[in-house]
mmCIF file of C-alpha atoms in Angstrom:
data_model
loop_
_atom_site.group_PDB
_atom_site.id
_atom_site.type_symbol
_atom_site.label_atom_id
_atom_site.label_comp_id
_atom_site.label_asym_id
_atom_site.label_seq_id
_atom_site.Cartn_x
_atom_site.Cartn_y
_atom_site.Cartn_z
ATOM 1 C CA MET D 18 13.745 58.322 -22.928
ATOM 2 C CA ALA D 19 17.392 59.179 -23.393
ATOM 3 C CA THR D 20 18.853 57.293 -26.344
ATOM 4 C CA THR D 21 21.934 57.445 -28.479
ATOM 5 C CA SER D 22 22.517 56.363 -32.059
ATOM 6 C CA ARG D 23 26.248 55.963 -31.577
ATOM 7 C CA GLU D 24 27.936 52.589 -31.367
ATOM 8 C CA PRO D 25 29.174 51.662 -27.860
ATOM 9 C CA ARG D 26 32.823 52.535 -27.367
ATOM 10 C CA ASP D 27 33.912 48.941 -26.812
ATOM 11 C CA SER D 28 32.420 47.495 -29.986
ATOM 12 C CA ASP D 29 33.937 44.025 -29.471
ATOM 13 C CA VAL D 30 32.208 43.633 -26.101
ATOM 14 C CA TYR D 31 28.981 44.970 -27.615
ATOM 15 C CA ASP D 32 29.095 42.602 -30.606
ATOM 16 C CA GLU D 33 29.788 39.665 -28.302
ATOM 17 C CA ALA D 34 26.748 40.596 -26.202
ATOM 18 C CA VAL D 35 24.610 40.782 -29.354
ATOM 19 C CA ARG D 36 25.876 37.355 -30.432
ATOM 20 C CA GLY D 37 24.829 36.080 -27.009
ATOM 21 C CA THR D 38 21.198 36.946 -27.786
ATOM 22 C CA CYS D 39 21.320 34.194 -30.435
ATOM 23 C CA ASP D 40 21.793 31.584 -27.713
ATOM 24 C CA ASP D 41 19.117 33.142 -25.516
ATOM 25 C CA ALA D 42 16.531 32.987 -28.302
ATOM 26 C CA SER D 43 17.533 29.470 -29.355
ATOM 27 C CA LEU D 44 17.216 28.146 -25.805
ATOM 28 C CA CYS D 45 13.760 29.698 -25.407
ATOM 29 C CA LYS D 46 12.627 28.203 -28.723
ATOM 30 C CA ARG D 47 14.067 24.800 -27.815
ATOM 31 C CA TYR D 48 12.172 24.789 -24.532
ATOM 32 C CA ALA D 49 8.896 25.838 -26.196
ATOM 33 C CA VAL D 50 9.278 23.111 -28.836
ATOM 34 C CA SER D 51 9.911 20.507 -26.113
ATOM 35 C CA ILE D 52 6.625 21.460 -24.443
ATOM 36 C CA GLY D 53 4.737 21.230 -27.752
ATOM 37 C CA TYR D 54 4.095 24.866 -28.715
ATOM 38 C CA TRP D 55 5.126 24.093 -32.295
ATOM 39 C CA ASP D 56 7.019 21.342 -34.097
ATOM 40 C CA ASP D 57 10.691 21.681 -35.018
ATOM 41 C CA PRO D 58 12.609 18.399 -35.259
ATOM 42 C CA TYR D 59 15.840 20.158 -36.317
ATOM 43 C CA LEU D 60 16.389 22.593 -33.460
ATOM 44 C CA GLU D 61 17.621 19.835 -31.121
ATOM 45 C CA TYR D 62 20.751 19.400 -33.283
ATOM 46 C CA PHE D 63 21.768 23.006 -32.621
ATOM 47 C CA VAL D 64 20.602 23.565 -29.038
ATOM 48 C CA ARG D 65 20.489 21.411 -25.937
ATOM 49 C CA LEU D 66 17.310 21.403 -23.910
ATOM 50 C CA PRO D 67 17.712 23.982 -21.122
ATOM 51 C CA LYS D 68 17.629 22.618 -17.589
ATOM 52 C CA GLU D 69 15.554 25.448 -16.195
ATOM 53 C CA ARG D 70 11.862 25.907 -16.924
ATOM 54 C CA LYS D 71 10.903 28.957 -18.996
ATOM 55 C CA ALA D 72 7.943 31.120 -18.009
ATOM 56 C CA PRO D 73 4.747 30.356 -20.016
ATOM 57 C CA GLU D 74 4.449 33.971 -21.188
ATOM 58 C CA ILE D 75 7.917 33.704 -22.769
ATOM 59 C CA SER D 76 6.946 30.547 -24.662
ATOM 60 C CA ARG D 77 3.645 32.077 -25.797
ATOM 61 C CA GLY D 78 5.520 35.122 -27.021
ATOM 62 C CA TYR D 79 7.849 32.946 -29.087
ATOM 63 C CA TYR D 80 4.862 30.983 -30.374
ATOM 64 C CA ALA D 81 3.270 34.201 -31.662
ATOM 65 C CA ARG D 82 6.580 35.294 -33.167
ATOM 66 C CA VAL D 83 7.198 32.007 -35.002
ATOM 67 C CA ARG D 84 3.613 31.662 -36.202
ATOM 68 C CA GLY D 85 3.337 35.298 -37.315
ATOM 69 C CA VAL D 86 6.578 35.290 -39.309
ATOM 70 C CA ASN D 87 5.734 31.893 -40.817
ATOM 71 C CA GLN D 88 2.293 33.034 -41.978
ATOM 72 C CA LEU D 89 3.722 36.045 -43.802
ATOM 73 C CA MET D 90 6.604 34.008 -45.260
ATOM 74 C CA THR D 91 4.278 31.240 -46.491
ATOM 75 C CA ALA D 92 1.980 33.808 -48.102
ATOM 76 C CA PHE D 93 4.979 35.299 -49.941
ATOM 77 C CA LEU D 94 6.135 31.858 -51.129
ATOM 78 C CA LYS D 95 2.660 30.986 -52.395
ATOM 79 C CA LYS D 96 2.184 34.383 -54.046
ATOM 80 C CA THR D 97 5.440 33.916 -55.965
ATOM 81 C CA GLU D 98 4.917 30.138 -56.416
ATOM 82 C CA CYS D 99 8.350 29.678 -54.770
ATOM 83 C CA ASN D 100 10.006 31.351 -57.777
ATOM 84 C CA CYS D 101 11.832 33.631 -55.360
ATOM 85 C CA GLN D 102 14.701 33.862 -52.878
ATOM 86 C CA ILE D 103 14.810 34.422 -49.128
ATOM 87 C CA ILE D 104 17.535 36.290 -47.213
ATOM 88 C CA ASN D 105 17.437 35.665 -43.463
ATOM 89 C CA LEU D 106 19.420 38.491 -41.839
ATOM 90 C CA GLY D 107 20.974 37.650 -38.468
ATOM 91 C CA ALA D 108 19.630 34.112 -38.895
ATOM 92 C CA GLY D 109 21.422 32.635 -35.892
ATOM 93 C CA LEU D 110 20.579 28.950 -35.406
ATOM 94 C CA ASP D 111 17.314 29.204 -37.344
ATOM 95 C CA THR D 112 15.996 25.988 -38.946
ATOM 96 C CA LEU D 113 13.658 27.445 -41.587
ATOM 97 C CA PHE D 114 15.545 25.944 -44.538
ATOM 98 C CA TRP D 115 14.889 22.372 -43.346
ATOM 99 C CA LYS D 116 11.269 23.038 -42.443
ATOM 100 C CA LEU D 117 10.568 24.615 -45.843
ATOM 101 C CA LYS D 118 12.130 21.619 -47.581
ATOM 102 C CA ASP D 119 9.908 19.255 -45.583
ATOM 103 C CA GLU D 120 6.857 21.312 -46.582
ATOM 104 C CA ASN D 121 7.910 21.418 -50.243
ATOM 105 C CA LEU D 122 8.078 25.210 -50.030
ATOM 106 C CA LEU D 123 11.754 25.846 -50.722
ATOM 107 C CA PRO D 124 12.448 29.033 -52.678
ATOM 108 C CA LYS D 125 14.913 29.007 -55.582
ATOM 109 C CA LYS D 126 17.562 29.849 -52.977
ATOM 110 C CA TYR D 127 17.639 30.437 -49.240
ATOM 111 C CA PHE D 128 20.422 32.674 -47.845
ATOM 112 C CA GLU D 129 21.414 33.127 -44.219
ATOM 113 C CA VAL D 130 23.655 35.924 -42.970
ATOM 114 C CA ASP D 131 25.201 36.263 -39.517
ATOM 115 C CA PHE D 132 28.376 37.109 -37.650
ATOM 116 C CA PRO D 133 31.351 34.899 -38.658
ATOM 117 C CA SER D 134 31.494 33.163 -35.264
ATOM 118 C CA ILE D 135 27.821 32.140 -35.465
ATOM 119 C CA ALA D 136 28.051 31.103 -39.125
ATOM 120 C CA THR D 137 31.145 28.990 -38.384
ATOM 121 C CA ARG D 138 29.441 27.290 -35.459
ATOM 122 C CA LYS D 139 26.331 26.530 -37.509
ATOM 123 C CA ILE D 140 28.325 25.102 -40.424
ATOM 124 C CA HIS D 141 30.305 22.863 -38.055
ATOM 125 C CA THR D 142 27.056 21.482 -36.629
ATOM 126 C CA ILE D 143 25.594 20.875 -40.094
ATOM 127 C CA LYS D 144 28.720 19.027 -41.238
ATOM 128 C CA SER D 145 28.645 16.751 -38.180
ATOM 129 C CA LYS D 146 24.895 15.953 -38.222
ATOM 130 C CA PRO D 147 23.607 13.883 -41.187
ATOM 131 C CA PRO D 148 19.929 14.855 -40.576
ATOM 132 C CA LEU D 149 21.040 18.437 -41.304
ATOM 133 C CA SER D 150 23.555 17.834 -44.108
ATOM 134 C CA LYS D 151 21.520 15.248 -46.021
ATOM 135 C CA PRO D 152 18.624 17.592 -46.948
ATOM 136 C CA ILE D 153 21.149 20.133 -48.270
ATOM 137 C CA MET D 154 22.696 17.463 -50.492
ATOM 138 C CA GLU D 155 19.259 16.235 -51.601
ATOM 139 C CA SER D 156 18.194 19.715 -52.705
ATOM 140 C CA HIS D 157 21.501 20.482 -54.429
ATOM 141 C CA SER D 158 21.905 20.299 -58.188
ATOM 142 C CA GLY D 159 25.038 20.915 -60.233
ATOM 143 C CA GLU D 160 28.653 20.260 -59.425
ATOM 144 C CA SER D 161 29.864 23.124 -57.238
ATOM 145 C CA LEU D 162 29.020 22.704 -53.569
ATOM 146 C CA LEU D 163 31.202 24.794 -51.295
ATOM 147 C CA ILE D 164 31.478 24.007 -47.626
ATOM 148 C CA ASP D 165 34.401 25.093 -45.492
ATOM 149 C CA ALA D 166 34.837 26.404 -41.966
ATOM 150 C CA HIS D 167 33.391 29.849 -42.711
ATOM 151 C CA SER D 168 30.927 29.455 -45.575
ATOM 152 C CA LEU D 169 28.436 27.083 -47.131
ATOM 153 C CA ASP D 170 27.027 27.445 -50.644
ATOM 154 C CA SER D 171 24.837 24.888 -52.396
ATOM 155 C CA SER D 172 22.408 25.510 -55.248
ATOM 156 C CA ARG D 173 19.489 26.051 -52.820
ATOM 157 C CA TYR D 174 21.067 27.096 -49.505
ATOM 158 C CA ALA D 175 23.888 29.409 -48.455
ATOM 159 C CA ILE D 176 25.319 30.541 -45.129
ATOM 160 C CA ILE D 177 27.259 33.785 -45.353
ATOM 161 C CA ALA D 178 29.528 35.167 -42.643
ATOM 162 C CA ALA D 179 29.133 38.945 -42.770
ATOM 163 C CA ASP D 180 28.483 42.082 -40.750
ATOM 164 C CA LEU D 181 25.217 43.757 -41.785
ATOM 165 C CA ARG D 182 26.817 47.137 -41.124
ATOM 166 C CA GLU D 183 29.315 46.523 -43.942
ATOM 167 C CA LEU D 184 27.007 46.608 -46.963
ATOM 168 C CA PRO D 185 29.537 46.462 -49.840
ATOM 169 C CA LYS D 186 31.070 43.300 -48.389
ATOM 170 C CA LEU D 187 27.655 41.818 -47.661
ATOM 171 C CA GLU D 188 26.496 42.428 -51.232
ATOM 172 C CA GLU D 189 29.727 40.997 -52.634
ATOM 173 C CA ASN D 190 29.329 37.797 -50.601
ATOM 174 C CA LEU D 191 25.674 37.423 -51.597
ATOM 175 C CA LYS D 192 26.536 37.804 -55.280
ATOM 176 C CA LYS D 193 29.278 35.173 -54.948
ATOM 177 C CA CYS D 194 26.505 32.827 -53.823
ATOM 178 C CA ASN D 195 24.398 33.724 -56.880
ATOM 179 C CA LEU D 196 21.989 36.263 -55.445
ATOM 180 C CA ASP D 197 19.592 37.241 -58.269
ATOM 181 C CA PRO D 198 18.250 40.850 -58.091
ATOM 182 C CA GLN D 199 15.643 39.928 -60.716
ATOM 183 C CA LEU D 200 13.955 37.353 -58.467
ATOM 184 C CA PRO D 201 11.223 38.349 -56.003
ATOM 185 C CA THR D 202 13.044 38.502 -52.662
ATOM 186 C CA LEU D 203 11.881 38.123 -49.073
ATOM 187 C CA LEU D 204 14.139 39.544 -46.363
ATOM 188 C CA ILE D 205 13.597 38.528 -42.730
ATOM 189 C CA ALA D 206 15.073 40.205 -39.648
ATOM 190 C CA GLU D 207 14.102 39.149 -36.122
ATOM 191 C CA CYS D 208 15.438 41.337 -33.302
ATOM 192 C CA VAL D 209 18.315 42.444 -35.532
ATOM 193 C CA LEU D 210 17.826 46.074 -36.573
ATOM 194 C CA ILE D 211 17.530 47.300 -32.981
ATOM 195 C CA TYR D 212 21.182 46.322 -32.440
ATOM 196 C CA MET D 213 22.226 48.586 -35.336
ATOM 197 C CA THR D 214 22.302 52.382 -35.233
ATOM 198 C CA PRO D 215 19.374 53.999 -37.111
ATOM 199 C CA GLU D 216 21.911 55.135 -39.719
ATOM 200 C CA HIS D 217 23.153 51.591 -40.329
ATOM 201 C CA SER D 218 19.685 50.022 -40.387
ATOM 202 C CA SER D 219 18.398 52.732 -42.752
ATOM 203 C CA CYS D 220 21.268 51.998 -45.147
ATOM 204 C CA LEU D 221 20.411 48.291 -45.028
ATOM 205 C CA LEU D 222 16.717 48.935 -45.699
ATOM 206 C CA ARG D 223 17.518 51.357 -48.525
ATOM 207 C CA TRP D 224 19.893 48.826 -50.077
ATOM 208 C CA ALA D 225 17.171 46.158 -49.955
ATOM 209 C CA SER D 226 14.464 48.381 -51.459
ATOM 210 C CA SER D 227 16.726 49.536 -54.292
ATOM 211 C CA THR D 228 18.338 46.180 -55.155
ATOM 212 C CA PHE D 229 15.328 44.008 -55.982
ATOM 213 C CA LEU D 230 12.489 44.615 -58.452
ATOM 214 C CA ALA D 231 9.991 42.927 -56.165
ATOM 215 C CA SER D 232 10.671 42.490 -52.461
ATOM 216 C CA MET D 233 9.143 42.130 -49.027
ATOM 217 C CA PHE D 234 10.802 42.767 -45.683
ATOM 218 C CA ILE D 235 9.531 41.130 -42.484
ATOM 219 C CA ASN D 236 10.845 42.772 -39.326
ATOM 220 C CA TYR D 237 10.145 41.474 -35.817
ATOM 221 C CA GLU D 238 11.433 43.534 -32.913
ATOM 222 C CA GLN D 239 10.667 45.754 -29.941
ATOM 223 C CA VAL D 240 8.133 48.593 -29.968
ATOM 224 C CA ASN D 241 6.595 51.090 -27.507
ATOM 225 C CA MET D 242 9.980 51.371 -25.854
ATOM 226 C CA ALA D 243 9.462 54.918 -24.560
ATOM 227 C CA ASP D 244 7.285 53.847 -21.589
ATOM 228 C CA ARG D 245 8.433 52.539 -18.207
ATOM 229 C CA PHE D 246 8.147 48.851 -19.162
ATOM 230 C CA GLY D 247 10.249 49.510 -22.261
ATOM 231 C CA GLN D 248 12.826 51.370 -20.201
ATOM 232 C CA ILE D 249 13.170 48.374 -17.867
ATOM 233 C CA MET D 250 13.747 46.129 -20.902
ATOM 234 C CA VAL D 251 16.497 48.471 -22.090
ATOM 235 C CA GLU D 252 18.137 48.608 -18.648
ATOM 236 C CA ASN D 253 18.079 44.804 -18.274
ATOM 237 C CA LEU D 254 19.931 44.371 -21.555
ATOM 238 C CA GLN D 255 22.365 47.193 -20.795
ATOM 239 C CA SER D 256 23.340 45.377 -17.591
ATOM 240 C CA ARG D 257 24.592 42.592 -19.882
ATOM 241 C CA GLN D 258 26.570 45.068 -22.051
ATOM 242 C CA CYS D 259 23.884 44.708 -24.725
ATOM 243 C CA HIS D 260 22.972 48.251 -25.770
ATOM 244 C CA LEU D 261 19.919 48.767 -27.980
ATOM 245 C CA VAL D 262 21.523 51.426 -30.175
ATOM 246 C CA GLY D 263 18.539 51.413 -32.561
ATOM 247 C CA VAL D 264 15.878 51.818 -29.891
ATOM 248 C CA GLU D 265 14.790 55.320 -30.931
ATOM 249 C CA VAL D 266 13.168 53.817 -34.049
ATOM 250 C CA CYS D 267 11.196 51.495 -31.759
ATOM 251 C CA ARG D 268 9.223 54.197 -29.963
ATOM 252 C CA SER D 269 5.911 53.328 -31.645
ATOM 253 C CA LEU D 270 4.289 51.483 -34.531
ATOM 254 C CA GLU D 271 4.375 54.765 -36.442
ATOM 255 C CA THR D 272 8.158 55.145 -36.102
ATOM 256 C CA GLN D 273 8.529 51.513 -37.125
ATOM 257 C CA LYS D 274 6.503 52.126 -40.283
ATOM 258 C CA ALA D 275 8.236 55.438 -41.030
ATOM 259 C CA ARG D 276 11.674 53.763 -41.206
ATOM 260 C CA PHE D 277 10.461 51.783 -44.249
ATOM 261 C CA LEU D 278 8.577 54.574 -45.983
ATOM 262 C CA THR D 279 11.643 56.837 -45.801
ATOM 263 C CA THR D 280 13.954 54.186 -47.275
ATOM 264 C CA GLY D 281 12.155 53.434 -50.526
ATOM 265 C CA TRP D 282 9.463 50.916 -49.573
ATOM 266 C CA GLU D 283 6.005 51.422 -51.087
ATOM 267 C CA THR D 284 3.718 49.847 -48.473
ATOM 268 C CA VAL D 285 4.160 48.948 -44.816
ATOM 269 C CA ASN D 286 1.999 47.340 -42.128
ATOM 270 C CA ALA D 287 2.737 47.070 -38.411
ATOM 271 C CA MET D 288 1.017 45.287 -35.524
ATOM 272 C CA ASP D 289 2.011 44.761 -31.939
ATOM 273 C CA MET D 290 2.228 41.085 -31.031
ATOM 274 C CA MET D 291 -1.009 41.149 -29.043
ATOM 275 C CA LYS D 292 -2.767 42.041 -32.283
ATOM 276 C CA VAL D 293 -0.791 39.391 -34.177
ATOM 277 C CA TYR D 294 -1.784 36.851 -31.504
ATOM 278 C CA SER D 295 -5.459 37.651 -32.141
ATOM 279 C CA CYS D 296 -4.990 37.005 -35.885
ATOM 280 C CA LEU D 297 -3.557 33.497 -35.497
ATOM 281 C CA PRO D 298 -5.732 30.406 -36.218
ATOM 282 C CA PRO D 299 -8.093 30.083 -33.202
ATOM 283 C CA ALA D 300 -7.975 26.271 -33.092
ATOM 284 C CA ASP D 301 -4.183 26.195 -32.864
ATOM 285 C CA VAL D 302 -4.102 29.004 -30.302
ATOM 286 C CA LYS D 303 -6.589 27.023 -28.172
ATOM 287 C CA ARG D 304 -4.371 23.918 -28.451
ATOM 288 C CA MET D 305 -1.294 25.929 -27.487
ATOM 289 C CA GLU D 306 -2.953 27.704 -24.534
ATOM 290 C CA ALA D 307 -3.887 24.311 -23.042
ATOM 291 C CA LEU D 308 -0.215 23.271 -22.797
ATOM 292 C CA GLU D 309 0.620 25.341 -19.714
ATOM 293 C CA PHE D 310 -1.391 27.283 -17.169
ATOM 294 C CA LEU D 311 -0.743 31.016 -17.415
ATOM 295 C CA ASP D 312 -1.240 32.915 -14.180
ATOM 296 C CA GLU D 313 0.069 36.341 -15.201
ATOM 297 C CA LYS D 314 -2.035 37.294 -18.237
ATOM 298 C CA GLU D 315 -1.282 40.975 -17.640
ATOM 299 C CA LEU D 316 2.455 40.305 -17.971
ATOM 300 C CA LEU D 317 1.870 38.437 -21.243
ATOM 301 C CA GLU D 318 -0.085 41.404 -22.593
ATOM 302 C CA GLN D 319 2.637 43.827 -21.522
ATOM 303 C CA LEU D 320 5.323 41.740 -23.215
ATOM 304 C CA MET D 321 3.284 41.334 -26.397
ATOM 305 C CA GLN D 322 2.592 45.069 -26.553
ATOM 306 C CA HIS D 323 6.347 45.728 -26.539
ATOM 307 C CA TYR D 324 7.117 43.627 -29.613
ATOM 308 C CA CYS D 325 5.781 44.032 -33.108
ATOM 309 C CA LEU D 326 5.696 42.559 -36.572
ATOM 310 C CA CYS D 327 6.206 44.890 -39.540
ATOM 311 C CA TRP D 328 6.126 43.929 -43.187
ATOM 312 C CA ALA D 329 6.942 46.245 -46.065
ATOM 313 C CA THR D 330 6.755 45.683 -49.813
ATOM 314 C CA LYS D 331 8.129 47.081 -53.040
ATOM 315 C CA ASP D 332 6.528 45.587 -56.117
ATOM 316 C CA SER D 333 7.528 47.019 -59.508
ATOM 317 C CA PRO D 334 6.260 43.940 -61.456
ATOM 318 C CA ARG D 335 2.905 44.184 -59.622
ATOM 319 C CA LEU D 336 2.837 40.657 -58.266
ATOM 320 C CA GLY D 337 0.314 41.604 -55.590
ATOM 321 C CA LEU D 338 2.782 41.585 -52.678
ATOM 322 C CA ALA D 339 0.915 44.450 -51.010
ATOM 323 C CA ASP D 340 -2.059 42.119 -50.544
ATOM 324 C CA ILE D 341 -0.096 39.861 -48.168
ATOM 325 C CA GLY D 342 -1.220 40.128 -44.566
ATOM 326 C CA LEU D 343 -2.218 38.230 -41.439
#
């Protein structure tokens, strides 16, 4: 498959197309929640229910994604007894902070990073919706709570407007919000690295592995992109000016794992989403599968085989992070 690691020439158009994927994902999640795939009472404040029906295989794919990431994240929080911090990279309109608060699983601090336009939009929504702002106030301690058009920083939750390709600025903004390199740190990226060149994503992964004494990185994104089905996925996104400039790292589970092992991580696991699906609690999967009839099981399998979940660890204090799995 012909690929390039260079940024598209018109970077503004490209970045706008990438930002558009935030809305696509949020709409798909909102639809799946409305059908009952999983519970998320906060998503409705950020996203209107789409008028058109989504295909069942899309909703099942998002179910596996949400459940898989949540299982790994919960295991990390329990392993560290919540004495940790989470950095959600390219967080979009994610609602994890509120769900973790409801479950009494909030880390010491939860950071979100995304493009300025998305961060600004999210902060505006939070400020205008008491069910979103109230939990932030309830979890806050101390005097300084910053909230303006472009940033939000409380003692437990921060939204940072930054470009992940500009690491010095990213690190500076995180430190302003009291990032603690001594705390065990979980980093989450969902369909983010593939929109960065391999050079940029490698720098980000190397920064993460070298900054924290104990850390785990959960990465959800495309895999097996060298076959015909993968090529069609690439072409569909390119038609929307959304170029997957990091796709060469998504050729296989082995290339996915190699990106971590070459950037300072000690252990790495990778599964395609069909395998992840098989590891989820059988009773809940049975409940979910009864929600909608699925005619095209082969299409679901093809989709699931072209996405994966990777998790890598670095654990100098020997907290047992390498034992975390599905």
